[in-house]
Short mmCIF file of C-alpha atoms in Angstrom, two decimals:
data_model
loop_
_atom_site.label_atom_id
_atom_site.label_comp_id
_atom_site.label_asym_id
_atom_site.label_seq_id
_atom_site.Cartn_x
_atom_site.Cartn_y
_atom_site.Cartn_z
CA MET A 1 -57.41 60.49 -92.42
CA LYS A 2 -57.01 62.89 -89.51
CA THR A 3 -57.56 61.73 -85.95
CA PRO A 4 -60.31 63.71 -84.21
CA VAL A 5 -59.26 65.55 -81.05
CA SER A 6 -60.32 63.67 -77.93
CA VAL A 7 -62.46 65.25 -75.25
CA LEU A 8 -62.74 64.39 -71.56
CA ARG A 9 -66.52 64.67 -71.63
CA LEU A 10 -69.23 66.77 -73.22
CA PRO A 11 -70.25 70.18 -71.80
CA ARG A 12 -72.85 69.85 -69.05
CA GLY A 13 -76.32 70.88 -70.10
CA PRO A 14 -79.00 72.69 -68.13
CA ASP A 15 -80.64 71.06 -65.12
CA PRO A 16 -84.29 70.54 -66.10
CA ASN A 17 -85.42 71.11 -62.53
CA SER A 18 -83.78 74.39 -61.70
CA ARG A 19 -82.53 77.63 -63.14
CA GLY A 20 -79.01 76.92 -61.86
CA PHE A 21 -76.58 79.41 -60.26
CA ASP A 22 -75.53 76.84 -57.67
CA PRO A 23 -75.29 78.60 -54.28
CA SER A 24 -72.62 76.14 -53.18
CA SER A 25 -70.27 77.01 -56.03
CA PRO A 26 -66.99 78.68 -55.00
CA ARG A 27 -67.85 81.83 -56.94
CA PHE A 28 -71.28 82.19 -55.34
CA LEU A 29 -69.89 81.66 -51.86
CA ALA A 30 -67.10 84.17 -52.39
CA LEU A 31 -69.14 86.91 -54.06
CA CYS A 32 -72.51 86.77 -52.35
CA PRO A 33 -73.18 88.10 -48.89
CA THR A 34 -74.34 85.47 -46.42
CA SER A 35 -78.05 85.17 -45.78
CA VAL A 36 -77.61 85.53 -42.00
CA PRO A 37 -79.21 88.86 -41.11
CA SER A 38 -76.74 91.31 -39.64
CA SER A 39 -77.46 93.25 -36.50
CA SER A 40 -77.23 96.48 -38.47
CA SER A 41 -80.22 95.72 -40.74
CA SER A 42 -83.15 97.99 -40.08
CA SER A 43 -86.28 96.66 -38.47
CA SER A 44 -88.35 97.58 -41.54
CA ASP A 45 -86.16 95.21 -43.64
CA GLU A 46 -86.77 92.45 -41.13
CA GLU A 47 -90.49 93.11 -41.11
CA GLU A 48 -90.59 93.05 -44.92
CA GLN A 49 -88.63 89.80 -44.92
CA ARG A 50 -91.02 88.28 -42.39
CA LEU A 51 -94.02 89.28 -44.50
CA ARG A 52 -92.40 87.92 -47.65
CA ALA A 53 -91.70 84.63 -45.92
CA GLU A 54 -95.29 84.46 -44.74
CA LEU A 55 -96.68 85.16 -48.21
CA ARG A 56 -94.38 82.57 -49.71
CA GLU A 57 -95.48 79.97 -47.18
CA ARG A 58 -99.14 80.71 -47.92
CA PHE A 59 -98.47 80.36 -51.64
CA LEU A 60 -96.76 77.00 -51.18
CA ARG A 61 -99.53 75.76 -48.92
CA THR A 62 -102.08 76.82 -51.52
CA LEU A 63 -100.24 74.76 -54.12
CA LEU A 64 -100.32 71.77 -51.78
CA LEU A 65 -104.02 72.22 -51.17
CA MET A 66 -104.66 72.43 -54.91
CA THR A 67 -103.12 69.02 -55.55
CA GLY A 68 -105.60 66.58 -57.03
CA LYS A 69 -108.37 69.16 -57.20
CA ARG A 70 -110.18 70.42 -60.27
CA VAL A 71 -108.84 73.90 -60.85
CA ARG A 72 -109.97 76.68 -63.16
CA PHE A 73 -107.04 78.42 -64.91
CA ASP A 74 -107.56 81.92 -66.29
CA MET A 75 -104.91 82.58 -68.89
CA HIS A 76 -103.90 85.20 -71.43
CA GLU A 77 -105.97 85.77 -74.57
CA HIS A 78 -109.18 85.20 -72.59
CA VAL A 79 -108.45 81.51 -72.22
CA ARG A 80 -110.20 79.74 -69.38
CA VAL A 81 -109.65 76.02 -68.87
CA HIS A 82 -110.31 73.44 -66.20
CA ALA A 83 -107.96 70.63 -65.23
CA ARG A 84 -106.90 68.50 -62.30
CA PHE A 85 -103.81 70.05 -60.77
CA GLY A 86 -100.87 67.71 -60.22
CA ALA A 87 -97.79 69.65 -59.28
CA SER A 88 -95.62 72.63 -59.95
CA ASP A 89 -91.91 72.48 -60.75
CA ILE A 90 -89.39 73.93 -58.29
CA ASP A 91 -89.18 77.37 -59.92
CA VAL A 92 -92.94 77.49 -60.58
CA LEU A 93 -92.39 77.69 -64.30
CA ASN A 94 -94.72 74.88 -65.32
CA LEU A 95 -97.79 73.30 -63.83
CA GLN A 96 -98.45 69.63 -64.40
CA VAL A 97 -102.15 68.95 -64.92
CA SER A 98 -104.38 66.02 -65.92
CA ASP A 99 -107.63 65.90 -67.88
CA LEU A 100 -107.20 69.39 -69.25
CA GLU A 101 -110.47 70.46 -70.84
CA THR A 102 -109.75 72.37 -74.02
CA PRO A 103 -111.96 73.44 -76.94
CA LEU A 104 -110.26 70.66 -78.92
CA GLY A 105 -111.05 67.98 -76.39
CA VAL A 106 -109.75 66.64 -73.11
CA GLN A 107 -105.96 66.37 -72.87
CA ARG A 108 -105.06 63.45 -70.59
CA GLU A 109 -101.78 64.96 -69.40
CA ALA A 110 -100.48 68.47 -70.00
CA LEU A 111 -98.07 71.13 -68.83
CA LEU A 112 -99.26 74.69 -68.42
CA ARG A 113 -96.70 77.47 -68.66
CA CYS A 114 -96.95 79.64 -65.57
CA GLN A 115 -96.13 82.78 -67.52
CA ASP A 116 -99.38 82.19 -69.44
CA VAL A 117 -101.51 81.78 -66.30
CA ILE A 118 -103.10 84.85 -64.79
CA ALA A 119 -105.10 83.21 -62.01
CA CYS A 120 -106.26 79.87 -60.71
CA SER A 121 -109.28 79.11 -58.59
CA PHE A 122 -110.63 75.99 -56.96
CA GLU A 123 -113.06 74.75 -54.32
CA VAL A 124 -111.31 74.14 -51.03
CA MET B 1 -43.49 65.96 -79.45
CA VAL B 2 -44.73 64.32 -82.64
CA SER B 3 -46.75 66.77 -84.70
CA MET B 4 -49.86 65.20 -86.07
CA ALA B 5 -52.69 66.67 -88.11
CA MET B 6 -55.75 66.54 -85.86
CA ARG B 7 -59.38 66.99 -86.81
CA GLN B 8 -61.27 69.70 -84.91
CA THR B 9 -63.78 68.35 -82.40
CA PRO B 10 -66.28 71.10 -81.63
CA LEU B 11 -68.01 70.94 -78.26
CA THR B 12 -71.76 71.31 -78.56
CA CYS B 13 -73.63 73.16 -75.83
CA SER B 14 -77.27 72.22 -75.89
CA GLY B 15 -80.14 73.58 -73.86
CA HIS B 16 -81.63 76.31 -75.95
CA THR B 17 -84.77 75.40 -77.85
CA ARG B 18 -84.67 78.12 -80.53
CA PRO B 19 -81.99 79.92 -82.55
CA VAL B 20 -79.05 81.42 -80.69
CA VAL B 21 -78.70 84.97 -82.00
CA ASP B 22 -76.01 86.57 -79.87
CA LEU B 23 -73.25 85.59 -77.50
CA ALA B 24 -70.64 87.38 -75.43
CA PHE B 25 -67.67 86.47 -73.24
CA SER B 26 -66.71 88.15 -69.97
CA GLY B 27 -63.15 89.10 -69.18
CA ILE B 28 -60.87 86.70 -67.34
CA THR B 29 -61.89 86.53 -63.68
CA PRO B 30 -60.42 84.61 -60.72
CA TYR B 31 -63.05 81.96 -61.50
CA GLY B 32 -62.19 81.68 -65.16
CA TYR B 33 -64.20 83.37 -67.90
CA PHE B 34 -67.85 83.12 -68.76
CA LEU B 35 -70.12 83.07 -71.76
CA ILE B 36 -73.67 84.34 -72.12
CA SER B 37 -75.97 83.36 -74.99
CA ALA B 38 -79.05 85.19 -76.24
CA CYS B 39 -81.78 83.01 -77.66
CA LYS B 40 -85.15 83.40 -79.33
CA ASP B 41 -86.59 81.12 -76.64
CA GLY B 42 -86.36 84.09 -74.24
CA LYS B 43 -84.06 82.30 -71.81
CA PRO B 44 -80.47 83.55 -71.95
CA MET B 45 -77.95 81.20 -70.42
CA LEU B 46 -74.68 81.62 -68.58
CA ARG B 47 -71.94 79.07 -69.20
CA GLN B 48 -68.41 78.47 -68.01
CA GLY B 49 -66.37 79.87 -70.89
CA ASP B 50 -63.66 77.26 -71.24
CA THR B 51 -65.85 74.16 -70.93
CA GLY B 52 -69.30 75.27 -72.06
CA ASP B 53 -70.78 73.85 -68.84
CA TRP B 54 -74.15 75.40 -68.09
CA ILE B 55 -74.18 77.53 -64.95
CA GLY B 56 -77.66 79.03 -65.00
CA THR B 57 -80.54 80.45 -67.01
CA PHE B 58 -81.76 84.02 -66.60
CA LEU B 59 -85.54 83.77 -66.29
CA GLY B 60 -87.85 86.71 -66.72
CA HIS B 61 -88.03 87.90 -70.31
CA LYS B 62 -91.36 87.41 -72.04
CA GLY B 63 -90.04 87.37 -75.57
CA ALA B 64 -87.07 86.50 -77.76
CA VAL B 65 -83.77 87.76 -76.39
CA TRP B 66 -81.82 89.48 -79.15
CA GLY B 67 -78.74 90.67 -77.32
CA ALA B 68 -76.79 89.64 -74.25
CA THR B 69 -73.63 90.83 -72.60
CA LEU B 70 -71.55 90.37 -69.45
CA ASN B 71 -69.46 92.90 -67.64
CA LYS B 72 -65.71 92.31 -67.42
CA GLU B 73 -65.88 90.63 -64.00
CA ALA B 74 -68.89 88.49 -64.98
CA THR B 75 -70.77 89.80 -61.96
CA LYS B 76 -73.46 91.49 -64.04
CA ALA B 77 -75.32 90.48 -67.16
CA ALA B 78 -77.57 92.52 -69.42
CA THR B 79 -80.05 91.32 -72.00
CA ALA B 80 -82.10 92.98 -74.75
CA ALA B 81 -85.43 91.46 -75.75
CA ALA B 82 -88.47 91.52 -77.98
CA ASP B 83 -90.64 92.22 -74.93
CA PHE B 84 -89.53 95.87 -75.23
CA THR B 85 -87.25 95.65 -72.20
CA ALA B 86 -83.58 95.46 -71.41
CA LYS B 87 -82.80 93.69 -68.16
CA VAL B 88 -79.80 93.80 -65.86
CA TRP B 89 -79.03 90.65 -63.89
CA ASP B 90 -76.81 89.56 -61.05
CA ALA B 91 -74.64 87.05 -62.92
CA VAL B 92 -73.67 85.22 -59.73
CA THR B 93 -77.14 84.57 -58.30
CA GLY B 94 -79.09 84.75 -61.56
CA ASP B 95 -81.49 87.26 -60.03
CA GLU B 96 -83.05 90.00 -62.10
CA VAL B 97 -81.81 93.35 -60.81
CA LEU B 98 -83.36 95.89 -63.15
CA THR B 99 -85.95 96.06 -65.92
CA LEU B 100 -85.58 99.02 -68.30
CA ALA B 101 -88.74 99.63 -70.31
CA HIS B 102 -88.33 100.70 -73.93
CA LYS B 103 -90.79 101.68 -76.64
CA HIS B 104 -89.91 98.87 -79.02
CA ILE B 105 -87.84 95.70 -79.41
CA VAL B 106 -84.41 96.11 -77.83
CA LYS B 107 -81.58 94.56 -79.81
CA SER B 108 -78.29 95.48 -78.14
CA VAL B 109 -76.87 96.05 -74.66
CA ASN B 110 -73.34 97.00 -73.60
CA PHE B 111 -71.72 97.87 -70.22
CA THR B 112 -69.01 100.49 -69.76
CA GLU B 113 -65.68 99.21 -68.41
CA ASP B 114 -66.65 100.19 -64.86
CA SER B 115 -70.08 98.55 -65.26
CA ASN B 116 -71.77 101.77 -64.14
CA TYR B 117 -73.53 102.61 -67.38
CA LEU B 118 -75.57 100.51 -69.79
CA LEU B 119 -75.98 101.40 -73.46
CA THR B 120 -79.06 100.09 -75.25
CA GLY B 121 -80.23 100.23 -78.83
CA GLY B 122 -83.10 98.72 -80.76
CA ASN B 123 -86.00 99.12 -83.13
CA ASP B 124 -87.05 102.56 -81.92
CA LYS B 125 -83.82 103.89 -83.49
CA VAL B 126 -82.67 105.66 -80.32
CA LEU B 127 -79.51 104.96 -78.33
CA ARG B 128 -80.00 105.14 -74.58
CA ILE B 129 -77.49 105.46 -71.78
CA TYR B 130 -78.66 104.31 -68.35
CA ASP B 131 -76.86 105.26 -65.15
CA LEU B 132 -77.09 102.02 -63.21
CA SER B 133 -76.53 103.79 -59.91
CA LYS B 134 -79.70 105.85 -60.59
CA PRO B 135 -82.00 103.38 -62.33
CA GLU B 136 -85.14 105.47 -61.88
CA ALA B 137 -83.59 108.44 -63.66
CA GLU B 138 -84.45 108.94 -67.32
CA PRO B 139 -81.71 107.66 -69.64
CA GLN B 140 -79.74 110.00 -71.88
CA GLU B 141 -80.92 109.58 -75.44
CA ILE B 142 -79.04 109.86 -78.70
CA ALA B 143 -81.16 110.01 -81.85
CA GLY B 144 -80.06 110.06 -85.46
CA HIS B 145 -80.36 106.63 -87.00
CA THR B 146 -83.21 106.34 -89.46
CA SER B 147 -83.76 102.61 -89.03
CA ALA B 148 -83.60 100.00 -86.28
CA ILE B 149 -80.31 99.81 -84.40
CA LYS B 150 -78.74 96.39 -84.50
CA LYS B 151 -75.68 96.86 -82.32
CA ALA B 152 -74.39 99.61 -80.03
CA LEU B 153 -70.99 99.53 -78.35
CA TRP B 154 -68.95 101.77 -76.06
CA CYS B 155 -65.55 102.67 -77.45
CA ASN B 156 -62.57 104.98 -76.93
CA ASN B 157 -62.50 104.53 -73.13
CA ASP B 158 -66.29 104.75 -72.94
CA GLN B 159 -66.21 108.33 -74.27
CA GLN B 160 -67.69 107.42 -77.60
CA ILE B 161 -70.34 105.08 -78.95
CA LEU B 162 -70.37 103.01 -82.13
CA SER B 163 -73.74 101.98 -83.51
CA ALA B 164 -74.77 99.91 -86.53
CA ALA B 165 -78.30 100.13 -87.89
CA ASP B 166 -80.53 98.85 -90.67
CA ASP B 167 -80.16 102.26 -92.34
CA LYS B 168 -76.86 100.76 -93.61
CA THR B 169 -74.72 103.12 -91.58
CA ILE B 170 -72.30 102.81 -88.73
CA ARG B 171 -72.06 105.96 -86.68
CA LEU B 172 -69.52 107.10 -84.14
CA TRP B 173 -71.03 109.34 -81.46
CA ASP B 174 -69.56 111.50 -78.76
CA LYS B 175 -71.35 110.51 -75.55
CA ASN B 176 -71.23 114.03 -74.09
CA THR B 177 -72.29 116.13 -77.07
CA LYS B 178 -74.50 113.29 -78.39
CA GLU B 179 -73.44 114.30 -81.86
CA ALA B 180 -72.37 111.96 -84.63
CA VAL B 181 -68.64 112.45 -85.07
CA LYS B 182 -68.36 110.16 -88.11
CA THR B 183 -70.66 108.12 -90.32
CA LEU B 184 -69.82 105.14 -92.52
CA SER B 185 -72.29 104.18 -95.24
CA PHE B 186 -72.58 100.76 -96.84
CA ASP B 187 -74.47 99.24 -99.76
CA ALA B 188 -75.72 96.42 -97.60
CA SER B 189 -76.95 96.12 -94.05
CA VAL B 190 -74.22 95.54 -91.49
CA SER B 191 -74.79 92.13 -89.92
CA SER B 192 -72.37 92.39 -87.01
CA MET B 193 -69.82 94.57 -85.28
CA GLU B 194 -67.01 93.80 -82.82
CA TYR B 195 -64.87 96.41 -81.10
CA ILE B 196 -61.28 95.54 -80.11
CA PRO B 197 -60.05 98.22 -77.68
CA ASP B 198 -56.46 97.03 -77.77
CA GLY B 199 -55.43 98.32 -81.15
CA GLU B 200 -58.68 100.25 -81.76
CA ILE B 201 -60.02 97.89 -84.40
CA LEU B 202 -63.63 97.57 -85.48
CA VAL B 203 -64.63 94.27 -87.11
CA ILE B 204 -67.67 94.63 -89.37
CA THR B 205 -69.52 92.10 -91.47
CA TYR B 206 -71.89 92.80 -94.35
CA GLY B 207 -72.83 90.63 -97.30
CA LYS B 208 -69.93 88.19 -97.80
CA THR B 209 -67.41 90.72 -96.51
CA VAL B 210 -65.46 90.84 -93.27
CA ALA B 211 -63.98 94.32 -92.92
CA PHE B 212 -61.54 95.77 -90.41
CA HIS B 213 -61.69 99.49 -89.70
CA ASN B 214 -59.82 101.85 -87.43
CA ALA B 215 -62.23 102.42 -84.57
CA GLN B 216 -61.35 106.09 -84.19
CA SER B 217 -61.11 107.32 -87.77
CA LEU B 218 -63.38 104.57 -89.16
CA ASP B 219 -60.87 104.26 -92.02
CA LEU B 220 -60.72 100.85 -93.68
CA ILE B 221 -57.68 98.77 -92.73
CA LYS B 222 -58.46 95.69 -94.82
CA SER B 223 -61.34 93.52 -95.94
CA VAL B 224 -61.83 89.92 -96.97
CA ASP B 225 -64.62 88.26 -98.95
CA ALA B 226 -65.84 84.87 -97.76
CA PRO B 227 -67.47 82.12 -99.85
CA ALA B 228 -70.90 82.79 -98.33
CA SER B 229 -72.92 85.52 -96.69
CA ILE B 230 -71.35 86.23 -93.29
CA HIS B 231 -73.38 87.05 -90.19
CA SER B 232 -70.61 87.48 -87.66
CA ALA B 233 -66.84 87.60 -87.32
CA SER B 234 -64.32 87.89 -84.52
CA LEU B 235 -60.65 88.87 -84.38
CA HIS B 236 -58.26 86.89 -82.19
CA PRO B 237 -56.83 88.89 -79.23
CA GLU B 238 -53.33 88.53 -80.66
CA LYS B 239 -54.62 89.58 -84.07
CA ASP B 240 -53.18 86.62 -85.92
CA PHE B 241 -56.49 85.02 -86.86
CA PHE B 242 -60.07 85.91 -87.37
CA VAL B 243 -63.08 83.62 -87.61
CA ALA B 244 -66.35 84.12 -89.43
CA GLY B 245 -69.62 82.29 -89.87
CA GLY B 246 -72.85 82.78 -91.79
CA ASP B 247 -75.39 81.35 -94.17
CA ASP B 248 -73.58 78.19 -95.25
CA PHE B 249 -73.48 76.85 -91.65
CA LYS B 250 -69.65 76.73 -91.67
CA LEU B 251 -67.02 78.42 -89.52
CA TYR B 252 -64.12 79.93 -91.44
CA LYS B 253 -60.72 80.68 -90.00
CA TYR B 254 -58.45 83.18 -91.71
CA ASP B 255 -54.93 84.49 -91.23
CA TYR B 256 -55.43 88.18 -90.37
CA THR B 257 -52.09 89.31 -91.79
CA THR B 258 -52.24 87.49 -95.14
CA LYS B 259 -56.08 87.29 -95.41
CA GLU B 260 -55.62 83.66 -96.41
CA GLU B 261 -58.41 81.20 -95.60
CA LEU B 262 -56.79 78.60 -93.34
CA GLU B 263 -59.61 76.26 -92.39
CA SER B 264 -63.33 75.81 -92.60
CA TYR B 265 -65.39 73.67 -90.28
CA LYS B 266 -68.76 72.06 -90.68
CA GLY B 267 -70.79 71.23 -87.63
CA HIS B 268 -73.79 73.48 -87.24
CA PHE B 269 -77.11 72.45 -88.76
CA GLY B 270 -78.20 75.98 -89.48
CA PRO B 271 -76.80 79.42 -90.31
CA VAL B 272 -74.23 80.78 -87.86
CA HIS B 273 -75.53 83.97 -86.26
CA CYS B 274 -72.70 84.92 -83.92
CA VAL B 275 -69.08 84.02 -83.29
CA ARG B 276 -66.62 85.32 -80.73
CA PHE B 277 -63.12 84.51 -79.55
CA SER B 278 -62.64 83.83 -75.85
CA PRO B 279 -60.67 86.47 -73.94
CA ASP B 280 -57.58 84.23 -73.88
CA GLY B 281 -57.93 83.40 -77.58
CA GLU B 282 -57.77 79.64 -76.93
CA LEU B 283 -61.23 78.95 -78.32
CA TYR B 284 -64.08 80.60 -80.17
CA ALA B 285 -67.79 80.09 -79.65
CA SER B 286 -70.47 80.12 -82.34
CA GLY B 287 -74.25 80.40 -82.00
CA SER B 288 -76.57 79.08 -84.66
CA GLU B 289 -80.11 78.92 -85.99
CA ASP B 290 -79.92 75.24 -84.97
CA GLY B 291 -80.26 76.28 -81.31
CA THR B 292 -76.79 75.24 -80.23
CA LEU B 293 -73.56 76.90 -79.25
CA ARG B 294 -70.37 75.24 -80.33
CA LEU B 295 -66.89 75.75 -78.92
CA TRP B 296 -63.97 75.42 -81.34
CA GLN B 297 -60.26 75.19 -80.57
CA THR B 298 -57.96 77.83 -81.98
CA ALA B 299 -54.99 75.44 -81.81
CA VAL B 300 -56.56 72.13 -82.79
CA GLY B 301 -55.28 69.24 -80.69
CA LYS B 302 -53.99 71.33 -77.78
CA THR B 303 -54.93 70.30 -74.25
CA TYR B 304 -57.35 72.96 -73.02
CA GLY B 305 -60.70 72.94 -71.26
CA LEU B 306 -62.38 69.67 -72.17
CA TRP B 307 -60.03 68.95 -75.08
CA LYS B 308 -57.20 66.57 -74.40
CA CYS B 309 -54.07 66.16 -76.47
CA VAL B 310 -53.67 62.43 -76.79
CA LEU B 311 -50.74 60.63 -78.39
CA PRO B 312 -51.60 57.58 -80.55
CA GLU B 313 -50.14 55.11 -77.98
CA GLU B 314 -52.41 56.52 -75.25
CA LEU B 315 -55.58 56.00 -77.27
CA SER B 316 -55.25 52.25 -77.13
CA SER B 317 -54.01 52.06 -73.53
CA GLU B 318 -56.04 51.61 -70.30
CA ASN B 319 -55.94 55.36 -69.68
CA SER B 320 -58.21 55.99 -72.63
CA GLU B 321 -61.35 54.90 -70.74
CA ALA B 322 -61.83 58.40 -69.37
CA LEU B 323 -61.65 59.92 -72.81
CA TYR B 324 -64.50 60.38 -75.17
CA CYS B 325 -63.52 59.90 -78.78
CA PRO B 326 -66.07 61.29 -81.18
CA PRO B 327 -67.32 58.73 -83.70
CA ALA B 328 -66.26 59.03 -87.31
CA GLU B 329 -68.46 61.41 -89.26
CA ILE B 330 -71.16 59.84 -91.33
CA LYS B 331 -71.48 61.81 -94.51
CA ALA B 332 -75.09 61.98 -95.64
#
């Protein structure tokens, strides 16, 4: 009867909350340029960055405002459903919703895949 | 050192939710070596090569990912998918760098040594060469295959291209003239191809056969028949072993010189789709229909990566708390 080879631990699996590529890892720090803007960057780059940051902030604030509200989700294949929006995950891959109204009935709790969602609308 | 027969403990890398259809290692970098896996769940993953630890997931494809590759330095990744695109990624940040639209499912991607060009091949039967420094430019195209291309690889110092297709041929092309220099025909579809630059060897699998050809003349060097249909095989960097896996879920290890079957390992719960040796030859990775990757030791019992060589006395001592001993197999 052979002895099985021992292992220190099992390989680490994916983090369910993020897509990984840890920015504090030695490889990332060594190979990626720092995010501090250099004085040589053109003003159009800075303007674009400022606009991107503004759009991102508006998007995040919209998500916050959506919390707890009844939202209409327009999805692929002409699917349109209503549900109460709970939260998004950190990479905006999935949306947690409650009381999802589907043709098959009301789903108490559900996750919507963001890649399937085209638009969402709600009353402010 | 007391020599003791040890039983192989494969390391299972979980995370994918559908079959793993392709995998590739990078070269050896100052940060070790890396492994990328292509999966039908559309989310290719990057792992540390010697431990299998997950590093990140490349998000963006909208369909099954059929092929994945890393450049030598593991700074870039490329993927081929059923969403009719090939994508180039920054393998350090995980960001998508380029999307290359195709006219059909893309099956294979391969970087040149200098990472400046990307070769793609897929169901539209055309090989394409993209200049990554001019991504908007139209790719060079090489046509000739009469069925879907399964695998396309740079060879001969990136001057030639090897392609395997469902038309049961492997063709060697000159990248400048775009002409087929040589064609190999088979009775069955080629399931996999591996190119070993050092020694110019081409490893091909079809049916139950693992065949080794000269990569320049395409002449047969030797071939071996396995007990089951083989989907993928890989030759050890030192050319003393090769491993193969396929329909019967097992991994087979053979002596390359004598063609003798040395070992076979059970572990996967589905057919093995891909298998590759690491660049240092210390382990080999397999991807399966069961959605997992498994890492296997070349020298079973050696201390390497997460595997620890433990003498019998140590197993029962206090030091063994840090060690994980796999439970005895329960045979169904």
